[in-house]
Tab-separated table of C-alpha atoms in Angstrom:
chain	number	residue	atom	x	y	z
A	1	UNK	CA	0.000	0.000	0.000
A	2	UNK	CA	1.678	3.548	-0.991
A	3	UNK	CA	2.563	5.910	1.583
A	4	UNK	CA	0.737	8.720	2.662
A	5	UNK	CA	1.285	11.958	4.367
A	6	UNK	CA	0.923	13.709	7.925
A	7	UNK	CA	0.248	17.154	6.521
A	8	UNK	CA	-0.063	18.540	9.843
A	9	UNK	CA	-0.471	18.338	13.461
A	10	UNK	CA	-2.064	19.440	16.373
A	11	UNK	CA	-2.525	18.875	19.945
A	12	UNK	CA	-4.504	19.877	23.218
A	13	UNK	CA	-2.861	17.910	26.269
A	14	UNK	CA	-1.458	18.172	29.619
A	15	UNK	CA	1.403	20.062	27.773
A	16	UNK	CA	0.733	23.533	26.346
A	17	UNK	CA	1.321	21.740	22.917
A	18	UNK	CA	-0.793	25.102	20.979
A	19	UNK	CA	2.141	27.165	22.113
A	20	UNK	CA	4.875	27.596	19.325
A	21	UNK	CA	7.675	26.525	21.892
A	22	UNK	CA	6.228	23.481	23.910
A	23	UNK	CA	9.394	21.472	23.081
A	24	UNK	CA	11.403	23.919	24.893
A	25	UNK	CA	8.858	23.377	28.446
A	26	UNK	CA	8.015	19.800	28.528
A	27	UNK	CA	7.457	19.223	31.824
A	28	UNK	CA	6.892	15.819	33.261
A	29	UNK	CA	4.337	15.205	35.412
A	30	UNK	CA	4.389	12.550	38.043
A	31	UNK	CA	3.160	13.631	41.139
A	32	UNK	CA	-0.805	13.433	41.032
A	33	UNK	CA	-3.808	10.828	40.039
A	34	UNK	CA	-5.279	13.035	37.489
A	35	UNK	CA	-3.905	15.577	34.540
A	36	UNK	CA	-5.964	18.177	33.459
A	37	UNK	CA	-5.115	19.544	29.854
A	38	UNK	CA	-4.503	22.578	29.122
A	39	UNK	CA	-6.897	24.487	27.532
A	40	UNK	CA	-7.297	27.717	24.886
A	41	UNK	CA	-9.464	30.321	25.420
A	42	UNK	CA	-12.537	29.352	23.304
A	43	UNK	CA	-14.116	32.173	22.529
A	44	UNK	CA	-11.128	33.156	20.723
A	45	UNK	CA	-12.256	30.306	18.291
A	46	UNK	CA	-15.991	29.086	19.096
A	47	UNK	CA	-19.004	31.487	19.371
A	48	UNK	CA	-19.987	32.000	23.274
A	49	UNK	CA	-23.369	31.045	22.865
A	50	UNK	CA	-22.013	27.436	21.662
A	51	UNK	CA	-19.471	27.292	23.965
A	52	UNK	CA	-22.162	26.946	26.590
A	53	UNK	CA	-23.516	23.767	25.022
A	54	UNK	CA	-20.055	22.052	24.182
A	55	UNK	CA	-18.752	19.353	26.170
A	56	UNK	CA	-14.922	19.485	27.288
A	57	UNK	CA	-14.105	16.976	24.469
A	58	UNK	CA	-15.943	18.782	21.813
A	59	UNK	CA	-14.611	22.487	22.311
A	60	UNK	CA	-10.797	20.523	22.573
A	61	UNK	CA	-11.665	18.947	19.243
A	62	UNK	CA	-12.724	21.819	17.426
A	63	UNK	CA	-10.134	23.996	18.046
A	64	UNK	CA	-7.551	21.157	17.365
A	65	UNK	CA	-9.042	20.499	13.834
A	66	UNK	CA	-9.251	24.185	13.598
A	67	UNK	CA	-4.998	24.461	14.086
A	68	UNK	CA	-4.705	21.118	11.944
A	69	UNK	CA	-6.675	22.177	8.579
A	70	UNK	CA	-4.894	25.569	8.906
A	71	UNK	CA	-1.660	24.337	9.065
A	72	UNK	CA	-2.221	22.148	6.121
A	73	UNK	CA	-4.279	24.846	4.126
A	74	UNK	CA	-7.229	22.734	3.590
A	75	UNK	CA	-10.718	24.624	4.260
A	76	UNK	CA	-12.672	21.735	3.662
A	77	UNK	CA	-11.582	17.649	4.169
A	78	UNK	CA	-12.977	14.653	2.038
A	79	UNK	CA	-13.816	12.963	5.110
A	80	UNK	CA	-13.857	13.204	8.618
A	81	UNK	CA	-12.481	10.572	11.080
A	82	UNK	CA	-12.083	10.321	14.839
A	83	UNK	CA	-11.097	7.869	17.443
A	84	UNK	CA	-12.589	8.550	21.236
A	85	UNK	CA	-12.079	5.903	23.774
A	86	UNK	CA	-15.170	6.934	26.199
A	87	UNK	CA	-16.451	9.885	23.862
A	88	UNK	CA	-18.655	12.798	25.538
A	89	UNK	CA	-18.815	11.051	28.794
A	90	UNK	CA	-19.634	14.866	30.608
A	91	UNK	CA	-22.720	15.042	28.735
A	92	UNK	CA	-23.755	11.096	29.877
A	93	UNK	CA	-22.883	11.486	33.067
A	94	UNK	CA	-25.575	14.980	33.064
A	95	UNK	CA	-28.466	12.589	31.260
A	96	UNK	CA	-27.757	9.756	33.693
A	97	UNK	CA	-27.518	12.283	36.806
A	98	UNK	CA	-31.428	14.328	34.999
A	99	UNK	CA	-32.652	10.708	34.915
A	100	UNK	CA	-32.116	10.141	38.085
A	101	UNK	CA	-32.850	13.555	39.862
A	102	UNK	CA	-36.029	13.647	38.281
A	103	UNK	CA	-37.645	10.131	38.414
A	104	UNK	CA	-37.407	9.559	34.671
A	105	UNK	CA	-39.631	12.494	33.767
A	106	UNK	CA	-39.852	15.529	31.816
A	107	UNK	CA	-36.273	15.235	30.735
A	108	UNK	CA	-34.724	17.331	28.326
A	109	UNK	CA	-33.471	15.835	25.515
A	110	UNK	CA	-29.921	18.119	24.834
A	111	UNK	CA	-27.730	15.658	26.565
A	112	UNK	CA	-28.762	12.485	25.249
A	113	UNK	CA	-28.139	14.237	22.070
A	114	UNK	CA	-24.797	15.319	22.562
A	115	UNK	CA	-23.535	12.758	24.638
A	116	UNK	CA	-23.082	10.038	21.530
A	117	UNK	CA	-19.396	9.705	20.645
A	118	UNK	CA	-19.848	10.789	17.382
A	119	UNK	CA	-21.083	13.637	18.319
A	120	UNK	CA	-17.631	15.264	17.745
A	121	UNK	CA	-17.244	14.372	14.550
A	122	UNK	CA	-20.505	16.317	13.625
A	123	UNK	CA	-19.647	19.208	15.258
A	124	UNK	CA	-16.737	19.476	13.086
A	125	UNK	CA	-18.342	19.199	10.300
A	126	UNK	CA	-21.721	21.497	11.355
A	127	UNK	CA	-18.538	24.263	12.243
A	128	UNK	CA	-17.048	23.443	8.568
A	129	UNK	CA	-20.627	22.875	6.972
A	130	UNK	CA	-18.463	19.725	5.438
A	131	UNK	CA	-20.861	17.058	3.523
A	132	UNK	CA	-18.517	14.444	3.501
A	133	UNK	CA	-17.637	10.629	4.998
A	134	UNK	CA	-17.983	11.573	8.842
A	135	UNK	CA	-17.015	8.641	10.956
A	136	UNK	CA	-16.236	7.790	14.690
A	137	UNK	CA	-13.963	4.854	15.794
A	138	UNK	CA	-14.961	3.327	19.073
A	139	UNK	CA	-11.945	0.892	20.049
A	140	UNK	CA	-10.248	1.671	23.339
A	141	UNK	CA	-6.806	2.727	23.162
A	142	UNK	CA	-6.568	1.973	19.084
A	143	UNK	CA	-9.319	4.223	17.677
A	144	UNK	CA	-6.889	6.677	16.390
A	145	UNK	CA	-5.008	3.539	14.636
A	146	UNK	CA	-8.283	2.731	13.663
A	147	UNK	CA	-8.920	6.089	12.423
A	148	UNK	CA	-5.535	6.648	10.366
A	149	UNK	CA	-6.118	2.704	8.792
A	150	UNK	CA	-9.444	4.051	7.320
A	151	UNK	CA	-7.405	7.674	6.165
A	152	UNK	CA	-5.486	5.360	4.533
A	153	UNK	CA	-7.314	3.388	3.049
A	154	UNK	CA	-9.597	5.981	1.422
A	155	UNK	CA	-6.788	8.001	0.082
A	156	UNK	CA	-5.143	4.650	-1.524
A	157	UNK	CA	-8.417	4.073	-2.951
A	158	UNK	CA	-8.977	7.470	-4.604
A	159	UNK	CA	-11.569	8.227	-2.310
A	160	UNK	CA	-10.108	11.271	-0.748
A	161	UNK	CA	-7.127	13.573	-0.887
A	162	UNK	CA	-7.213	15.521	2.405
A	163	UNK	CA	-8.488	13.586	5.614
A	164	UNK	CA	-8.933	15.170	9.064
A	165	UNK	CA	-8.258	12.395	11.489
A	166	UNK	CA	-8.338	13.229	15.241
A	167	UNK	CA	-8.513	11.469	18.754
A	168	UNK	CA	-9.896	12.822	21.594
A	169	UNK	CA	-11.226	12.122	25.305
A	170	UNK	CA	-12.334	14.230	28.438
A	171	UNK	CA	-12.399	13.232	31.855
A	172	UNK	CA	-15.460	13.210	34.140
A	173	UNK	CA	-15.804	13.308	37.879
A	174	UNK	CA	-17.659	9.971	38.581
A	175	UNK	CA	-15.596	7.853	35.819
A	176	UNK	CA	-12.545	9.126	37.792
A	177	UNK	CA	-13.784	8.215	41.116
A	178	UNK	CA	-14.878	4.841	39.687
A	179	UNK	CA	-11.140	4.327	38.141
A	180	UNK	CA	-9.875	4.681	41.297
A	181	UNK	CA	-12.042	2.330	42.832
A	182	UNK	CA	-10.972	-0.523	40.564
A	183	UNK	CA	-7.510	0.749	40.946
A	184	UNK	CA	-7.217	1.793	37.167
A	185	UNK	CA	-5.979	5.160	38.800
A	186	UNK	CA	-2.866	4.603	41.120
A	187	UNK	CA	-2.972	5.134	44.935
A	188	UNK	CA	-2.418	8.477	46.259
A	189	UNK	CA	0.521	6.616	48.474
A	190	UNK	CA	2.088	5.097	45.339
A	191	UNK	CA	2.952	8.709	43.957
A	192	UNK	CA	5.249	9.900	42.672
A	193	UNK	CA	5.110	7.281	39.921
A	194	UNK	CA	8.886	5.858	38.808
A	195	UNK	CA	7.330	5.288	34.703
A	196	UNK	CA	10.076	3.365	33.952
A	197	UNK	CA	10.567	1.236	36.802
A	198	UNK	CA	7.028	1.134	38.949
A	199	UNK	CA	6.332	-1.805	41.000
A	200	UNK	CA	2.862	-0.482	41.526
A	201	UNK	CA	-0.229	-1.041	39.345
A	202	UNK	CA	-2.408	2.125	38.214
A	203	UNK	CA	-1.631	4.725	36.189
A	204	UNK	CA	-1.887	8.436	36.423
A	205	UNK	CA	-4.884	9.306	33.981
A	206	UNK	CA	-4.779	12.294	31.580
A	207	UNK	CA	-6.737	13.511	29.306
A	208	UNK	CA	-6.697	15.363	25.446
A	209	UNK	CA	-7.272	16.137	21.494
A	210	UNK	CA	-4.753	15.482	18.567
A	211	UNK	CA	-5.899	16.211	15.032
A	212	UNK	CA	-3.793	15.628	12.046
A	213	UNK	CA	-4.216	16.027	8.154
A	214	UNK	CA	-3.915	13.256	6.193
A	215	UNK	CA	-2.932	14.002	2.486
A	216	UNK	CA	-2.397	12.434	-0.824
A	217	UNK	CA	0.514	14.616	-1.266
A	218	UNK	CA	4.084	15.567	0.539
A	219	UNK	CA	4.052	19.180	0.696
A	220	UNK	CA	7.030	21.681	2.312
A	221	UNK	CA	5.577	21.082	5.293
A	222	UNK	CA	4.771	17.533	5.907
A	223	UNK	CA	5.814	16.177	9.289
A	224	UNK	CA	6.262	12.406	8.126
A	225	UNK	CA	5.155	9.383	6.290
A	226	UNK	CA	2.392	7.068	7.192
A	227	UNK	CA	3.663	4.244	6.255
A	228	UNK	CA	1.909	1.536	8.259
A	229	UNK	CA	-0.161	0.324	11.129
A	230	UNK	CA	-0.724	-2.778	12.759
A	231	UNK	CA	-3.803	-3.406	15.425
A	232	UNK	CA	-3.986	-6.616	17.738
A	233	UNK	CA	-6.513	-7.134	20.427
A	234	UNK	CA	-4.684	-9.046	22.393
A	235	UNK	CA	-1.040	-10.520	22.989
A	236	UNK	CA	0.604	-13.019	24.876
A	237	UNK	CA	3.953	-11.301	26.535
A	238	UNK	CA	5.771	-13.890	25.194
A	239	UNK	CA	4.943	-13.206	21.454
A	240	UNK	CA	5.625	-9.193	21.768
A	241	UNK	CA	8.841	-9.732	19.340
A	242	UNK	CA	8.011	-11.924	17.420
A	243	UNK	CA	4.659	-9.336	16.414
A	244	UNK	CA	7.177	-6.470	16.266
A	245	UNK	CA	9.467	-8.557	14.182
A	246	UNK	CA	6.644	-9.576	11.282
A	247	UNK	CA	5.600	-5.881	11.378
A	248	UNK	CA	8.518	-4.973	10.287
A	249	UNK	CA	9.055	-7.794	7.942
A	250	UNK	CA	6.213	-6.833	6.090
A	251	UNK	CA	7.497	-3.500	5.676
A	252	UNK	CA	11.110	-5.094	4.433
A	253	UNK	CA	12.607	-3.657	7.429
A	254	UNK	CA	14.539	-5.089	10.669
A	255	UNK	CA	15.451	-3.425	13.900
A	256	UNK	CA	18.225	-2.276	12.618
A	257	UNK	CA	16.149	0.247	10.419
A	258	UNK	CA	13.872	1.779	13.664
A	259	UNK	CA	16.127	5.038	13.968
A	260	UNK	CA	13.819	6.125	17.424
A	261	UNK	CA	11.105	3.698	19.033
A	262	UNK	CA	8.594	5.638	21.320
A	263	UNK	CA	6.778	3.209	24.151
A	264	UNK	CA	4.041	3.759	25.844
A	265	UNK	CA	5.051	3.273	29.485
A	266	UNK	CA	2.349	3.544	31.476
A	267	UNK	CA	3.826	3.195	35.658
A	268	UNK	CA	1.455	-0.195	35.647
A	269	UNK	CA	3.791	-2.594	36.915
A	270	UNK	CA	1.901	-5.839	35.153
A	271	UNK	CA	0.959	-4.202	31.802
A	272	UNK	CA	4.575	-2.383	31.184
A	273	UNK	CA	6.403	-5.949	30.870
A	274	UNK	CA	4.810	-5.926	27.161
A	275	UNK	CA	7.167	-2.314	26.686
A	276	UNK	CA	10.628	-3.942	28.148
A	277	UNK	CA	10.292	-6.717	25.957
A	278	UNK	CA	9.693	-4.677	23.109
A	279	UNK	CA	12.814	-3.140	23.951
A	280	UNK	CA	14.698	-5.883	23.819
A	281	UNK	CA	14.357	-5.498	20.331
A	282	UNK	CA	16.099	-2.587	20.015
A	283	UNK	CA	19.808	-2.232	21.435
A	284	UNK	CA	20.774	0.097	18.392
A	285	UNK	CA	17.602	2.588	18.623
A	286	UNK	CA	17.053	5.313	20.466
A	287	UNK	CA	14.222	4.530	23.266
A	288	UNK	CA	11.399	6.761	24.010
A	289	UNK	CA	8.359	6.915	26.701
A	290	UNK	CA	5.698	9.655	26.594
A	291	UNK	CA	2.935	9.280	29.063
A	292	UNK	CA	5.075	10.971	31.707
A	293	UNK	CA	4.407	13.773	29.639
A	294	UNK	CA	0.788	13.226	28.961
A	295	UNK	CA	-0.875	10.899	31.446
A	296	UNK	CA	-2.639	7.527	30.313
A	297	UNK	CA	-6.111	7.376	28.561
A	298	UNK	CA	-7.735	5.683	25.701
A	299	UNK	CA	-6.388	7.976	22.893
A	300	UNK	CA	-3.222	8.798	24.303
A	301	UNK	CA	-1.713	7.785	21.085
A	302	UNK	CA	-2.446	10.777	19.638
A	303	UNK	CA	0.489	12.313	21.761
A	304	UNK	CA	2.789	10.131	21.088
A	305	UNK	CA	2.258	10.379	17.275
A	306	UNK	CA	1.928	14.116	17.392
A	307	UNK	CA	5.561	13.754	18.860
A	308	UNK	CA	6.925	11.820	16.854
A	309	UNK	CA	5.949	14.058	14.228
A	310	UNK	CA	7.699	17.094	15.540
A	311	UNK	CA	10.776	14.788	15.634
A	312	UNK	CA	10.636	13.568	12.628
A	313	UNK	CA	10.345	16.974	11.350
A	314	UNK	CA	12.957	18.838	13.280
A	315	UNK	CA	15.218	15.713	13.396
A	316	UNK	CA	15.487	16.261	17.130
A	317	UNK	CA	14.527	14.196	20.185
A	318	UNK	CA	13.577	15.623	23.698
A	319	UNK	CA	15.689	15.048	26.163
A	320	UNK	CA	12.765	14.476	28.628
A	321	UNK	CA	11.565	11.671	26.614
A	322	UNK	CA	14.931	9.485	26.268
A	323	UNK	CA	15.129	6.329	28.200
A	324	UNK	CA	18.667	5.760	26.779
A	325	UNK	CA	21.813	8.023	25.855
A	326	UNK	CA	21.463	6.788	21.616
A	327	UNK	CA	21.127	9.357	19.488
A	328	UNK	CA	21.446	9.110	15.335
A	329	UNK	CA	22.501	11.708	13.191
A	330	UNK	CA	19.316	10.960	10.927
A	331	UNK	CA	15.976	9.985	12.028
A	332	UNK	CA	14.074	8.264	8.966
A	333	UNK	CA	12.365	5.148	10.563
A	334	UNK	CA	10.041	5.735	13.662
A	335	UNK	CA	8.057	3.168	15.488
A	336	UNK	CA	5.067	3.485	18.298
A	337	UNK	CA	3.934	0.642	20.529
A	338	UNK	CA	0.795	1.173	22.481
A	339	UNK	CA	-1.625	-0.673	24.490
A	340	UNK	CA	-4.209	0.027	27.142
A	341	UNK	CA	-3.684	-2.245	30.293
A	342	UNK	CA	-2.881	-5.392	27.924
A	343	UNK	CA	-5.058	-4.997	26.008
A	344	UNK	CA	-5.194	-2.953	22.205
A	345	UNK	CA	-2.022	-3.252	20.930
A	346	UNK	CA	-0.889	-1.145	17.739
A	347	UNK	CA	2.136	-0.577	16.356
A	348	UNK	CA	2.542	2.771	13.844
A	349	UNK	CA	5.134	3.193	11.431
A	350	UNK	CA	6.522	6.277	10.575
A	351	UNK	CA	8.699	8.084	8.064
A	352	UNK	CA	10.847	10.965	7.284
A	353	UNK	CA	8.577	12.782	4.753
């Protein structure tokens, strides 16, 4: 399948990743249960009177897309694709909590509406007043993979030039008091969380939007190649190489080729082994963790790729990502490994563009 384009990128997150020089002021963040992102001012972008009715995960989204089809200079996509994990959970949570508070009666119908998960994708295309394929992934941690497989796809095809594919998910306050009750959130006694090294399970849960544009073309600006993906539901630890290895295969490379491999370390103690294996792999690369930087949700993919983009692009690791001292003179070959808790696990190729 030919290669295809990252056009452009942009990012809402724990980081200020809208600001010009975030690589400069990545700050990790290890020292509390939940990360809040940080957030534009809206009404620099979104009328007031629709702020009002706009979920968290909606207003992050449409200001993402806006930066996104900027930077690539498209006004209008072919088709519209994102990936949530839990989608506009604020908005079921205020149905559920109506429901409840008034004995199943004379309930207004504006959050049911708006709490469906593809209710983002609409929005973005209501704002844009865009006609065409509009489509919501649903998968966990791999519905941005799932997202960027159906990019391109469409784009091989012939079916579109210019795709805006984004991720995105919001926090709530009872879905964060339930994660810590099943222990999906870590203890406030196991914090500060060693990523790398945690003998603790939990994670510290964040929360965010990345958009990019998928194009036909390489322009002047393109951040990298798309060159594959690979999703698998689930994985025995003991076949995590061997996965990596046919991956790679496929794309008549070897391990020797991955310039920079970014993990998804996580601080969970029993779902991290699948990352040091993976690492095994890869004596001669340099190794990279992100969710330090970002916290852990269903989408946090979409950080990891919209870093990997800026490296690619500036040929130019952080130094608060690096697990190791490697560093090439050339970055062409980029790999991702992600999973949720065991579960989910994609692997994205990348490219110099």
């Amino acid at each position: 399948m030919s290669s295809v384009y990252i056009n452009s990128a942009a990012c809402i997150s724990v980081q200020d990743t809208l600001n010009e020089n975030f690589l400069q002021n990545l700050n990790a963040e290890t020292s509390s249960q939940i990360l809040k992102a940080i957030e534009p001012v809206y009404k620099e972008f979104i009328p007031p009177a629709m702020i009002r009715r706009m979920s968290k995960t909606v207003k992050m989204s449409s200001v993402a897309s806006h930066f996104a089809l900027k930077e690539a200079g498209v006004k209008n996509p072919d088709a519209i694709i994102v990936g949530t994990g839990i989608g506009c959970s604020q908005d079921s949570e205020k149905f559920l909590k109506n429901v409840l508070d008034n004995n199943e009666e004379f309930l207004t119908p504006t959050y049911f509406i708006q709490s469906t998960h593809n209710t983002v994708a609409g929005q973005i295309a209501l704002g844009l007043q865009c006609h065409a394929y509009n489509f919501t992934y649903v998968n966990t941690s791999s519905s941005l993979e799932f997202s960027m497989l159906d990019a391109k796809l469409q784009i091989a095809d012939g079916e579109a030039e210019n795709v805006l594919v984004g991720s995105t998910d919001e926090q709530t306050e009872r879905t964060m008091e339930l994660y810590k009750l099943n222990k999906t959130i870590k203890k406030e006694e196991d914090l500060p969380v060693d990523y790398l090294n945690s003998e603790t399970h939990g994670v510290v849960w964040g929360e965010g939007a990345s958009f990019f544009v998928l194009g036909k073309e390489k322009s002047k600006n393109s951040y990298a190649q798309l060159k594959d993906i690979q999703i698998v539901n689930t994985l025995d630890l003991e076949e995590t190489k061997q996965s990596i290895e046919e991956f790679l295969s496929k794309n008549n490379l070897t391990n020797t080729n991955i310039d920079a491999v970014i993990l998804g370390f996580s601080g969970d103690a029993q779902s991290d082994g699948y990352y040091k294996k993976a690492m095994e792999l890869f004596a001669d690369s340099s190794l990279l963790y992100y969710k330090h930087l970002s916290g852990e949700f269903n989408t946090a993919s979409g950080f990891s790729i919209f870093m990997a983009c800026h490296i690619l692009k500036n040929q130019e690791i952080p130094e608060v990502m690096m697990m190791n001292d490697l560093k090439k003179q050339a970055i062409e070959n980029v790999l991702l490994y992600n999973h949720l808790g065991g579960n989910d696990h994609s692997l994205v190729l990348l490219g110099k563009a």
